[in-house]
Coordinates of N, CA and C in Angstrom, one line a residue:
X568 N -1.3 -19.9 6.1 CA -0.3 -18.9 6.0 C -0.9 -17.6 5.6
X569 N -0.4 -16.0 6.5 CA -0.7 -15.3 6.0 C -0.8 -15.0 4.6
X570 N -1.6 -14.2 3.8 CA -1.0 -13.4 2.3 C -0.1 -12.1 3.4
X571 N 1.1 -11.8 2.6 CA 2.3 -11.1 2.5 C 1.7 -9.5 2.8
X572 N 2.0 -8.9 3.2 CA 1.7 -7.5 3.2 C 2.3 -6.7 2.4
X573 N 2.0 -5.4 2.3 CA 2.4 -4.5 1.2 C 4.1 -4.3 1.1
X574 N 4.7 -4.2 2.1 CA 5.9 -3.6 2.3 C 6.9 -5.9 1.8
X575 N 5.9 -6.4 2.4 CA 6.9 -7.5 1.6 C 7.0 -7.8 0.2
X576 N 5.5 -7.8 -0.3 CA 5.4 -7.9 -1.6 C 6.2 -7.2 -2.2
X577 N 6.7 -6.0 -2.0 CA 7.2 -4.8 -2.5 C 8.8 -5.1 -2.7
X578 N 9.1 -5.8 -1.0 CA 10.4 -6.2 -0.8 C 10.9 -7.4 -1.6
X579 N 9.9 -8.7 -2.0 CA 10.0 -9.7 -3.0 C 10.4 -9.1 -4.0
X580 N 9.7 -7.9 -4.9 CA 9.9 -7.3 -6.0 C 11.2 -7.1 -6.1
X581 N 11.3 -6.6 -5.2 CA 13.2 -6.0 -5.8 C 14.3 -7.3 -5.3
X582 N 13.9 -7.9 -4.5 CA 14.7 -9.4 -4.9 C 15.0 -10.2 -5.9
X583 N 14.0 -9.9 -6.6 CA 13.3 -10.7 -7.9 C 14.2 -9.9 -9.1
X584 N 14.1 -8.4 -9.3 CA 14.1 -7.8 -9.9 C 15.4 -7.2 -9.3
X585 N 17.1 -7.4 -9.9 CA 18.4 -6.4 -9.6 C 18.2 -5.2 -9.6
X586 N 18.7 -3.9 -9.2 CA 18.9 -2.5 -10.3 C 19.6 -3.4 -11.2
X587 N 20.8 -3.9 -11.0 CA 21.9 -3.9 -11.7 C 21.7 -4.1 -13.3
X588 N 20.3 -5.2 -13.4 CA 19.9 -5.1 -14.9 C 19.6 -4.1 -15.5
X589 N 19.1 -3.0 -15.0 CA 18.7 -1.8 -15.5 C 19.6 -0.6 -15.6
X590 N 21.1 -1.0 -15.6 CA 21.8 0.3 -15.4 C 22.7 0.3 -16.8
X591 N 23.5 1.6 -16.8 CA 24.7 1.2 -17.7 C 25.8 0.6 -17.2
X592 N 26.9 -0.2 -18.6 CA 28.0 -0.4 -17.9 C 28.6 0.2 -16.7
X593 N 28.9 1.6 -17.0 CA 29.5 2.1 -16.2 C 29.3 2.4 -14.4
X594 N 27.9 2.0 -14.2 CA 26.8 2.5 -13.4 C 26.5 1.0 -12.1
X595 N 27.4 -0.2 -13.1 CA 26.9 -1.4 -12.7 C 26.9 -1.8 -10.5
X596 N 28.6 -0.9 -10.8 CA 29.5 -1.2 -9.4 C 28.2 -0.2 -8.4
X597 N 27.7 0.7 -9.1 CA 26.9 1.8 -8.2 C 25.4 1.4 -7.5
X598 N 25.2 0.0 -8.1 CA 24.1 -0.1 -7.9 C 23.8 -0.3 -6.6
X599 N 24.3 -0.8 -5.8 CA 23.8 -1.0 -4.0 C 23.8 0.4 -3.6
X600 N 24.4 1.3 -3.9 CA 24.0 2.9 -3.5 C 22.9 3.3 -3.6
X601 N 22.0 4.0 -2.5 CA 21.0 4.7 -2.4 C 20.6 5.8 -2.9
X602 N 21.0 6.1 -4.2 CA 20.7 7.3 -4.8 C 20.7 6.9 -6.4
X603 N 20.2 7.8 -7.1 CA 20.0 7.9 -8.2 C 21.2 7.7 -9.4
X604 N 21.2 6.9 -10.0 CA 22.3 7.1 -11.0 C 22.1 7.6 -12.7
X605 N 23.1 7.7 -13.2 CA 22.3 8.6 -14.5 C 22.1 7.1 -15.2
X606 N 21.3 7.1 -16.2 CA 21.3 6.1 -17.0 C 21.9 6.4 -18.8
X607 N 21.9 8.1 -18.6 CA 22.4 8.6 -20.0 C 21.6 9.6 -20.8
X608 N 21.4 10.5 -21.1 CA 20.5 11.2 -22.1 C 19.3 12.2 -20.9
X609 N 20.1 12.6 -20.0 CA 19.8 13.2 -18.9 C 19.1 13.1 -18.0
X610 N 18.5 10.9 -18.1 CA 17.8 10.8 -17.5 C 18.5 9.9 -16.2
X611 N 17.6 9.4 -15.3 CA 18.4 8.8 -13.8 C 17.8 7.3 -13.8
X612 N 18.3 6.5 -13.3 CA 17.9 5.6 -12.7 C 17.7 6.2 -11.0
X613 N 15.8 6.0 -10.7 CA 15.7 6.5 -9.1 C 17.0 5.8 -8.1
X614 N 16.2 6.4 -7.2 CA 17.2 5.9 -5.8 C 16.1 5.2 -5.2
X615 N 16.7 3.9 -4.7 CA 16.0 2.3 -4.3 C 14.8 2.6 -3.2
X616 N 15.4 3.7 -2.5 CA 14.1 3.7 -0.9 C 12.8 4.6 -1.8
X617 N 13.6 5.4 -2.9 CA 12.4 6.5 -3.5 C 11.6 5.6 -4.0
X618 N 12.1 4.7 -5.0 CA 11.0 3.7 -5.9 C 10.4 2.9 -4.7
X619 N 11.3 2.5 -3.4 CA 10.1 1.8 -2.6 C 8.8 2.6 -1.9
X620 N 9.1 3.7 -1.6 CA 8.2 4.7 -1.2 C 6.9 5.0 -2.4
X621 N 7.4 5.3 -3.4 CA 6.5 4.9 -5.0 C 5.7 3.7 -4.5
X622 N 6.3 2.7 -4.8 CA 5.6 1.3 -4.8 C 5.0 1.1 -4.0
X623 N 5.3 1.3 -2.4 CA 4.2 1.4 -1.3 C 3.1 1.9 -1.5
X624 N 3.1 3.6 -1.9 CA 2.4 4.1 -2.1 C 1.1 3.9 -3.3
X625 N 1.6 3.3 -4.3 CA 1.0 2.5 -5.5 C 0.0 1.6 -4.9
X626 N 0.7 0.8 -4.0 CA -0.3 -0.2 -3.8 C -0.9 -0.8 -4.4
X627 N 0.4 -1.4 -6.0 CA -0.2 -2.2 -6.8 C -0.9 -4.2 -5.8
X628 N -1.4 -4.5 -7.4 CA -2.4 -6.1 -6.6 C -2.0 -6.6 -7.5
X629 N -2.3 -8.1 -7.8 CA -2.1 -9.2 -8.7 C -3.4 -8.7 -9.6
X630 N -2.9 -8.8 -10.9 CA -3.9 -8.7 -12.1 C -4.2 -7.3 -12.5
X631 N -3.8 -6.3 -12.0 CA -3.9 -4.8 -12.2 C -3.5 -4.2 -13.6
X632 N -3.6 -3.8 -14.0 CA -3.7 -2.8 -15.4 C -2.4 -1.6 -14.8
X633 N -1.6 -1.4 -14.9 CA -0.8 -0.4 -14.4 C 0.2 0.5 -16.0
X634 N 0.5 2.0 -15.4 CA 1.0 2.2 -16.3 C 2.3 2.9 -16.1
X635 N 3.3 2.8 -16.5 CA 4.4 3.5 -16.1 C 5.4 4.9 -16.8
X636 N 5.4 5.7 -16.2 CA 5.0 6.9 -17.3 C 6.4 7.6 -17.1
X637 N 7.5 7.3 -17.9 CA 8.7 7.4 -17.9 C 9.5 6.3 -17.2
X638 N 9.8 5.2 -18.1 CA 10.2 4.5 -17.1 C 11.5 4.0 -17.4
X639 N 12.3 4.7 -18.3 CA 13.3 4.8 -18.1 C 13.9 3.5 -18.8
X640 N 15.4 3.2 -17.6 CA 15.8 1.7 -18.4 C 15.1 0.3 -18.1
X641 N 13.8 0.8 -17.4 CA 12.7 -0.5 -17.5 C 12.7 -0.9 -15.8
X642 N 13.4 -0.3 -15.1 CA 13.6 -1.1 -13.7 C 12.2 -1.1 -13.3
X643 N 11.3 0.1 -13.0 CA 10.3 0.4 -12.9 C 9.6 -0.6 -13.0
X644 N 9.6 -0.7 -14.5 CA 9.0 -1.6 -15.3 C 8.7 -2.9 -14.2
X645 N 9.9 -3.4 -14.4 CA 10.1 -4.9 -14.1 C 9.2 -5.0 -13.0
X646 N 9.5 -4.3 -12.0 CA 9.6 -3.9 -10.6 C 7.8 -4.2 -10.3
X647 N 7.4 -3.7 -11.0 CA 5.6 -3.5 -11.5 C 5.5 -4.9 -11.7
X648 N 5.8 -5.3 -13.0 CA 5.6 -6.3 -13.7 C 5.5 -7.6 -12.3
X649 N 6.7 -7.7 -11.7 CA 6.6 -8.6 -10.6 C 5.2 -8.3 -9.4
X650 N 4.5 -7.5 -8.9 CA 3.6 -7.3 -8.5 C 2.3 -7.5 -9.1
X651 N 2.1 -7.2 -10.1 CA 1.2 -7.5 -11.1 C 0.8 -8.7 -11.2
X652 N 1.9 -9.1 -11.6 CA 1.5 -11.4 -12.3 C 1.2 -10.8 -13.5
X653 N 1.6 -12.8 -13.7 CA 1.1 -12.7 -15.2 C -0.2 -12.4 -15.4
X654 N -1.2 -12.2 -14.6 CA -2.3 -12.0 -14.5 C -2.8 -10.5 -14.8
X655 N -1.7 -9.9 -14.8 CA -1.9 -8.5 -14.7 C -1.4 -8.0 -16.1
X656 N -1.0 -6.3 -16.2 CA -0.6 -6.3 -17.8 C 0.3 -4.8 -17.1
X657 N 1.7 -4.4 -17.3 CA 2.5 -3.4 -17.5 C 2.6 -2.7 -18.8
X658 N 2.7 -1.7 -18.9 CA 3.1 -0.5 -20.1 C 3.6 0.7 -19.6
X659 N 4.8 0.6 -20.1 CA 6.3 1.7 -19.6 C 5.7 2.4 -21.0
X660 N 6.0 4.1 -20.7 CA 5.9 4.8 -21.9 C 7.5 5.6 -21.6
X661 N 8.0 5.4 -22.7 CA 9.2 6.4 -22.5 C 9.3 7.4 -23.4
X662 N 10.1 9.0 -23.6 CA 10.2 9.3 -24.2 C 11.1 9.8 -25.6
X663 N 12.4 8.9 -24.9 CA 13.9 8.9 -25.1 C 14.3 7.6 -25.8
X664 N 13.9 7.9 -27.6 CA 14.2 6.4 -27.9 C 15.1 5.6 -27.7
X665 N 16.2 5.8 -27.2 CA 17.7 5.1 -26.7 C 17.2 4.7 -25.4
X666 N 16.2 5.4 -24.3 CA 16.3 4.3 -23.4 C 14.7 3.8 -23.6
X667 N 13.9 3.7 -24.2 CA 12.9 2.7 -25.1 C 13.9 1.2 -25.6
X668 N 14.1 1.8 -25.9 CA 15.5 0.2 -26.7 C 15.9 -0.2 -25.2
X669 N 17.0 0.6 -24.4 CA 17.1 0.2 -23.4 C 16.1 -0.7 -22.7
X670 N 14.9 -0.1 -22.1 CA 13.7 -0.4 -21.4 C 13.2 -1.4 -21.9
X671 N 13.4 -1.8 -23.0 CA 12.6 -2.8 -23.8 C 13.1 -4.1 -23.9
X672 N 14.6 -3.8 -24.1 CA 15.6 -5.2 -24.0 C 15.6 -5.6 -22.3
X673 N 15.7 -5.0 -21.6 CA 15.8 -5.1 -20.4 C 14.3 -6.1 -19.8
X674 N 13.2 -5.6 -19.7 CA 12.1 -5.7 -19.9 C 11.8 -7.3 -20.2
X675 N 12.2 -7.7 -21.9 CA 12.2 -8.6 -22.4 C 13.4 -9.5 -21.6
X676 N 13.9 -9.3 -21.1 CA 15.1 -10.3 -20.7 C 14.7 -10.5 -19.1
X677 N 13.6 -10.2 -19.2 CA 13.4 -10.2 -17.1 C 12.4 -11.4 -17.4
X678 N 11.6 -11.8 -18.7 CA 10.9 -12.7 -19.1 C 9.4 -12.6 -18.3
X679 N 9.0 -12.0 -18.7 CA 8.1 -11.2 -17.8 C 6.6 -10.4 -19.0
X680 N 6.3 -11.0 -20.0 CA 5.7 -11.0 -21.3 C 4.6 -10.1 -20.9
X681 N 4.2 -9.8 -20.1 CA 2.6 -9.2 -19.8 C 3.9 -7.6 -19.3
X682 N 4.3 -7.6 -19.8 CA 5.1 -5.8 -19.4 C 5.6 -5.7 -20.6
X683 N 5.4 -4.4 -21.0 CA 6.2 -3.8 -22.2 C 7.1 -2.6 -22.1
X684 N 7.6 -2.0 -22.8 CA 8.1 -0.7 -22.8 C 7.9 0.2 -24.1
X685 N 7.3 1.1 -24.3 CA 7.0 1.6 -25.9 C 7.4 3.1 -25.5
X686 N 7.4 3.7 -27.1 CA 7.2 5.2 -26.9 C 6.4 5.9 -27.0
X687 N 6.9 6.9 -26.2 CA 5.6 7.9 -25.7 C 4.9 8.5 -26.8
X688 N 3.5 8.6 -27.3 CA 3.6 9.1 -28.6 C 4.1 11.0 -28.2
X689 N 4.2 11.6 -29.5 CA 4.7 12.9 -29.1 C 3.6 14.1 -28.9
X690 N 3.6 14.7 -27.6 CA 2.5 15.7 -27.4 C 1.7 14.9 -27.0
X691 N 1.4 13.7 -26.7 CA 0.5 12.8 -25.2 C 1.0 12.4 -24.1
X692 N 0.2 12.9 -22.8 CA 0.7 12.5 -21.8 C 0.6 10.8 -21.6
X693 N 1.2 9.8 -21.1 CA 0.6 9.1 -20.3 C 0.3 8.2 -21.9
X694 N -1.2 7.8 -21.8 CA -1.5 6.1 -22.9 C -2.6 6.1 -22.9
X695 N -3.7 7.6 -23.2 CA -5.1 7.7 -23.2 C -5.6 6.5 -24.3
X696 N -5.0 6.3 -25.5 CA -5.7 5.1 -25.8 C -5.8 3.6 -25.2
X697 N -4.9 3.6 -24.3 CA -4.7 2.4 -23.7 C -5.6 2.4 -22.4
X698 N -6.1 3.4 -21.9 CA -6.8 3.7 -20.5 C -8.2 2.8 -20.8
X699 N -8.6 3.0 -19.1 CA -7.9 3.2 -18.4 C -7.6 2.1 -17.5
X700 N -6.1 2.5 -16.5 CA -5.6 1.9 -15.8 C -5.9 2.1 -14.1
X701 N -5.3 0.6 -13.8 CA -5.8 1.0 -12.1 C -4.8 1.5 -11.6
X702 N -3.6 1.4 -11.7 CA -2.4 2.4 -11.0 C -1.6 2.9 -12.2
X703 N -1.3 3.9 -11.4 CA -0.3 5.2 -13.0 C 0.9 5.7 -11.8
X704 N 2.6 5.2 -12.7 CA 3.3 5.6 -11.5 C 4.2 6.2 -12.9
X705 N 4.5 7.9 -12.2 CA 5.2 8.5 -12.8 C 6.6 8.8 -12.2
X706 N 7.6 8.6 -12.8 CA 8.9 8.6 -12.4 C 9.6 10.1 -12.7
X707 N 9.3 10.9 -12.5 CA 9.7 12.1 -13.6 C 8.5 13.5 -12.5
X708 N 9.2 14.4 -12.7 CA 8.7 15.9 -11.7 C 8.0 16.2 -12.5
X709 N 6.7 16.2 -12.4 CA 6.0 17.2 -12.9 C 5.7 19.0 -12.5
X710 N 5.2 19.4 -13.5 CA 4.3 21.0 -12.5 C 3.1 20.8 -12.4
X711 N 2.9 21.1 -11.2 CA 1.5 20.2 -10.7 C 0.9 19.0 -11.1
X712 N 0.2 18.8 -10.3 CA -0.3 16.9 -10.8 C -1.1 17.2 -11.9
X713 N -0.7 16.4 -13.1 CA -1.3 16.1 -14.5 C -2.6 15.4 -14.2
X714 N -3.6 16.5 -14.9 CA -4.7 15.8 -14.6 C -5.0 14.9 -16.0
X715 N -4.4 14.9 -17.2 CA -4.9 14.1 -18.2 C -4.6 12.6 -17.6
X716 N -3.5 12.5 -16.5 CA -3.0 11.1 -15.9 C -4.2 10.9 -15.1
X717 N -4.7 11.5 -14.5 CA -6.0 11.1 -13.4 C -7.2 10.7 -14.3
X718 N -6.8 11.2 -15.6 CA -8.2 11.3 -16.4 C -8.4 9.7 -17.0
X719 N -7.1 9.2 -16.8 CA -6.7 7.7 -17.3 C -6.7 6.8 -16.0
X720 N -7.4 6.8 -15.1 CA -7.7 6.3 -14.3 C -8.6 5.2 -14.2
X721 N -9.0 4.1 -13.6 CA -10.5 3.6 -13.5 C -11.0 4.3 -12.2
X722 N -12.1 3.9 -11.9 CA -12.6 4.8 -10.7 C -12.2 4.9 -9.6
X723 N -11.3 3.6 -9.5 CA -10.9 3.2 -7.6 C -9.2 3.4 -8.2
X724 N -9.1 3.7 -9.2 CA -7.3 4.0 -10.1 C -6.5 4.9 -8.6
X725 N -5.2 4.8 -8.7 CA -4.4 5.7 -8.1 C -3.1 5.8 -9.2
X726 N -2.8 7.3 -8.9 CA -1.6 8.0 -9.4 C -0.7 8.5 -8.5
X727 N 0.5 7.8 -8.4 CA 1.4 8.1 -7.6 C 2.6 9.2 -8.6
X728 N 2.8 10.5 -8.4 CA 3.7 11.4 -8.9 C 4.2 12.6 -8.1
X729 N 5.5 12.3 -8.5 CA 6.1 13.5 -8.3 C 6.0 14.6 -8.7
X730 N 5.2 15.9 -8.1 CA 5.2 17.4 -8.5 C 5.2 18.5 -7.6
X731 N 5.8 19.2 -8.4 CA 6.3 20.8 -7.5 C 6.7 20.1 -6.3
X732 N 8.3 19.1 -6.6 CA 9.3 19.1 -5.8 C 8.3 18.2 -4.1
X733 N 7.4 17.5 -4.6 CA 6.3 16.6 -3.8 C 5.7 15.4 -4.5
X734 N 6.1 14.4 -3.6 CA 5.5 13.0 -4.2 C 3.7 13.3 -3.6
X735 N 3.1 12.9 -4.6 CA 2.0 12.9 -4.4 C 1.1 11.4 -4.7
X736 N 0.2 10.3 -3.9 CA -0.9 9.6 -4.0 C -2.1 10.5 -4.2
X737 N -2.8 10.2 -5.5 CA -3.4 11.0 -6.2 C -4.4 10.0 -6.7
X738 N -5.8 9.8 -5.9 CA -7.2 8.8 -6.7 C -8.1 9.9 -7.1
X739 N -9.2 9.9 -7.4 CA -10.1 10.3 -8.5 C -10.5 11.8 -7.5
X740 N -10.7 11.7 -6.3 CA -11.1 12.7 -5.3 C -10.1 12.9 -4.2
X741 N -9.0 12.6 -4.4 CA -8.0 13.4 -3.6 C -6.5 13.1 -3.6
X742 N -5.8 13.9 -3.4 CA -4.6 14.4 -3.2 C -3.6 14.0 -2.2
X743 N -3.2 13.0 -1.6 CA -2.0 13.1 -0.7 C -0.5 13.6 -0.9
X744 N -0.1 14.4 -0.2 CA 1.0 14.7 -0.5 C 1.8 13.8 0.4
X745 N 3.1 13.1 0.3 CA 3.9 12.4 0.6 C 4.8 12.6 1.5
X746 N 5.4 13.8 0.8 CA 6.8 14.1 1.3 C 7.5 14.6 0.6
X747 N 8.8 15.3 0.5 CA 9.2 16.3 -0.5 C 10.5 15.4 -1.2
X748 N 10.7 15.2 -2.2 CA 11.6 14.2 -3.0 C 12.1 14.7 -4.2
X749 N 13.3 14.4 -4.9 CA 14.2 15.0 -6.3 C 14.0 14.0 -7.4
X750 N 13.6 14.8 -8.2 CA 13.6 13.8 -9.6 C 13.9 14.6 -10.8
X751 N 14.9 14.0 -12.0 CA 14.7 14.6 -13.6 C 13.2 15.0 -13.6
X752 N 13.0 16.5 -14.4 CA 11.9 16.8 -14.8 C 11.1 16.0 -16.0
X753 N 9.5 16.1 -15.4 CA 8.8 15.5 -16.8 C 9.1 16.4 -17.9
X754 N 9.0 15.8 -18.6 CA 9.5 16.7 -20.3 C 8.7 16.1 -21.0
X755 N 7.6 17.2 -21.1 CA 6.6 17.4 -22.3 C 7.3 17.2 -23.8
X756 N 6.7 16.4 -25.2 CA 7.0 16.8 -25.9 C 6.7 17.6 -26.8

């Protein structure tokens, strides 16, 4: 039997993984919609084709070191976590302790032990002590691509982020631009 290709593994993921666990009450009925919903505290839960365009682009593997750099109410998270295996290791950094709590119950309830959700420490991008990782997926607009995130790379690492209003695939020597896409801004602390 073949191994699965990227766009299935990707597609297993979100089978595996509802939005629905990742939203608010109010948010629950909205989940089969293709767009973004808020999750509260001015941040969004993405829209399903953007995170799969993300994840394509990631081209996470089994056992990978990944990091997720806003990840909100953990969908992200999960989302990773199933690509990964237990063989691999997830870390959501958030910066919004209400959806940290969020991210983290969520997370924990997907049973999924090699993913976490912590906070962002304040005034660091990203999880330089934790580096480096082989994929870095940012959920959040940046201005221009953060290079302290590239800097947390391994050598063959990719950064998939959104900046200046453009998804960008971003490894150690180059740049792809994606496609032009909407996200809550990154918010430095």
């Amino acid at each position: 039997m073949p191994e699965p290709t990227r766009a299935e593994r990707v597609d297993a993921a979100f089978a595996a993984c509802p939005r629905t666990r990742h939203l608010p009450p109010s948010q629950v009925e909205q989940a089969g919609l293709d767009r973004a919903l808020p999750i509260g505290f001015g941040q969004t839960n993405s829209q399903p084709t953007t995170v799969r365009d993300m994840l394509l682009a990631l081209d996470v593997r089994v056992g990978q070191r990944v990091l997720d750099v806003g990840s909100g109410s953990g969908w992200t998270t999960v989302l990773l976590a199933h690509l990964v295996g237990p063989t691999g290791r997830v870390v959501g950094i958030e910066r919004v302790p209400e959806l940290v709590t969020m991210g983290a119950a969520a997370v924990a309830q997907a049973g999924m032990p090699w993913a976490s959700v912590q906070a962002a420490t304040p005034g660091v991008l990203g999880d330089p002590s934790g580096a480096p990782y082989d994929r870095i997926l940012v959920s959040a607009m940046a201005d221009g691509i953060p290079q302290q995130l590239r800097a947390q790379l391994t050598p063959d690492g990719v950064l998939v982020v959104p900046a200046d209003g453009v998804l960008w695939r971003v490894d150690r020597d180059r740049e792809l631009a994606l496609g032009r896409y909407l996200f809550v801004p990154l918010v430095p602390d």
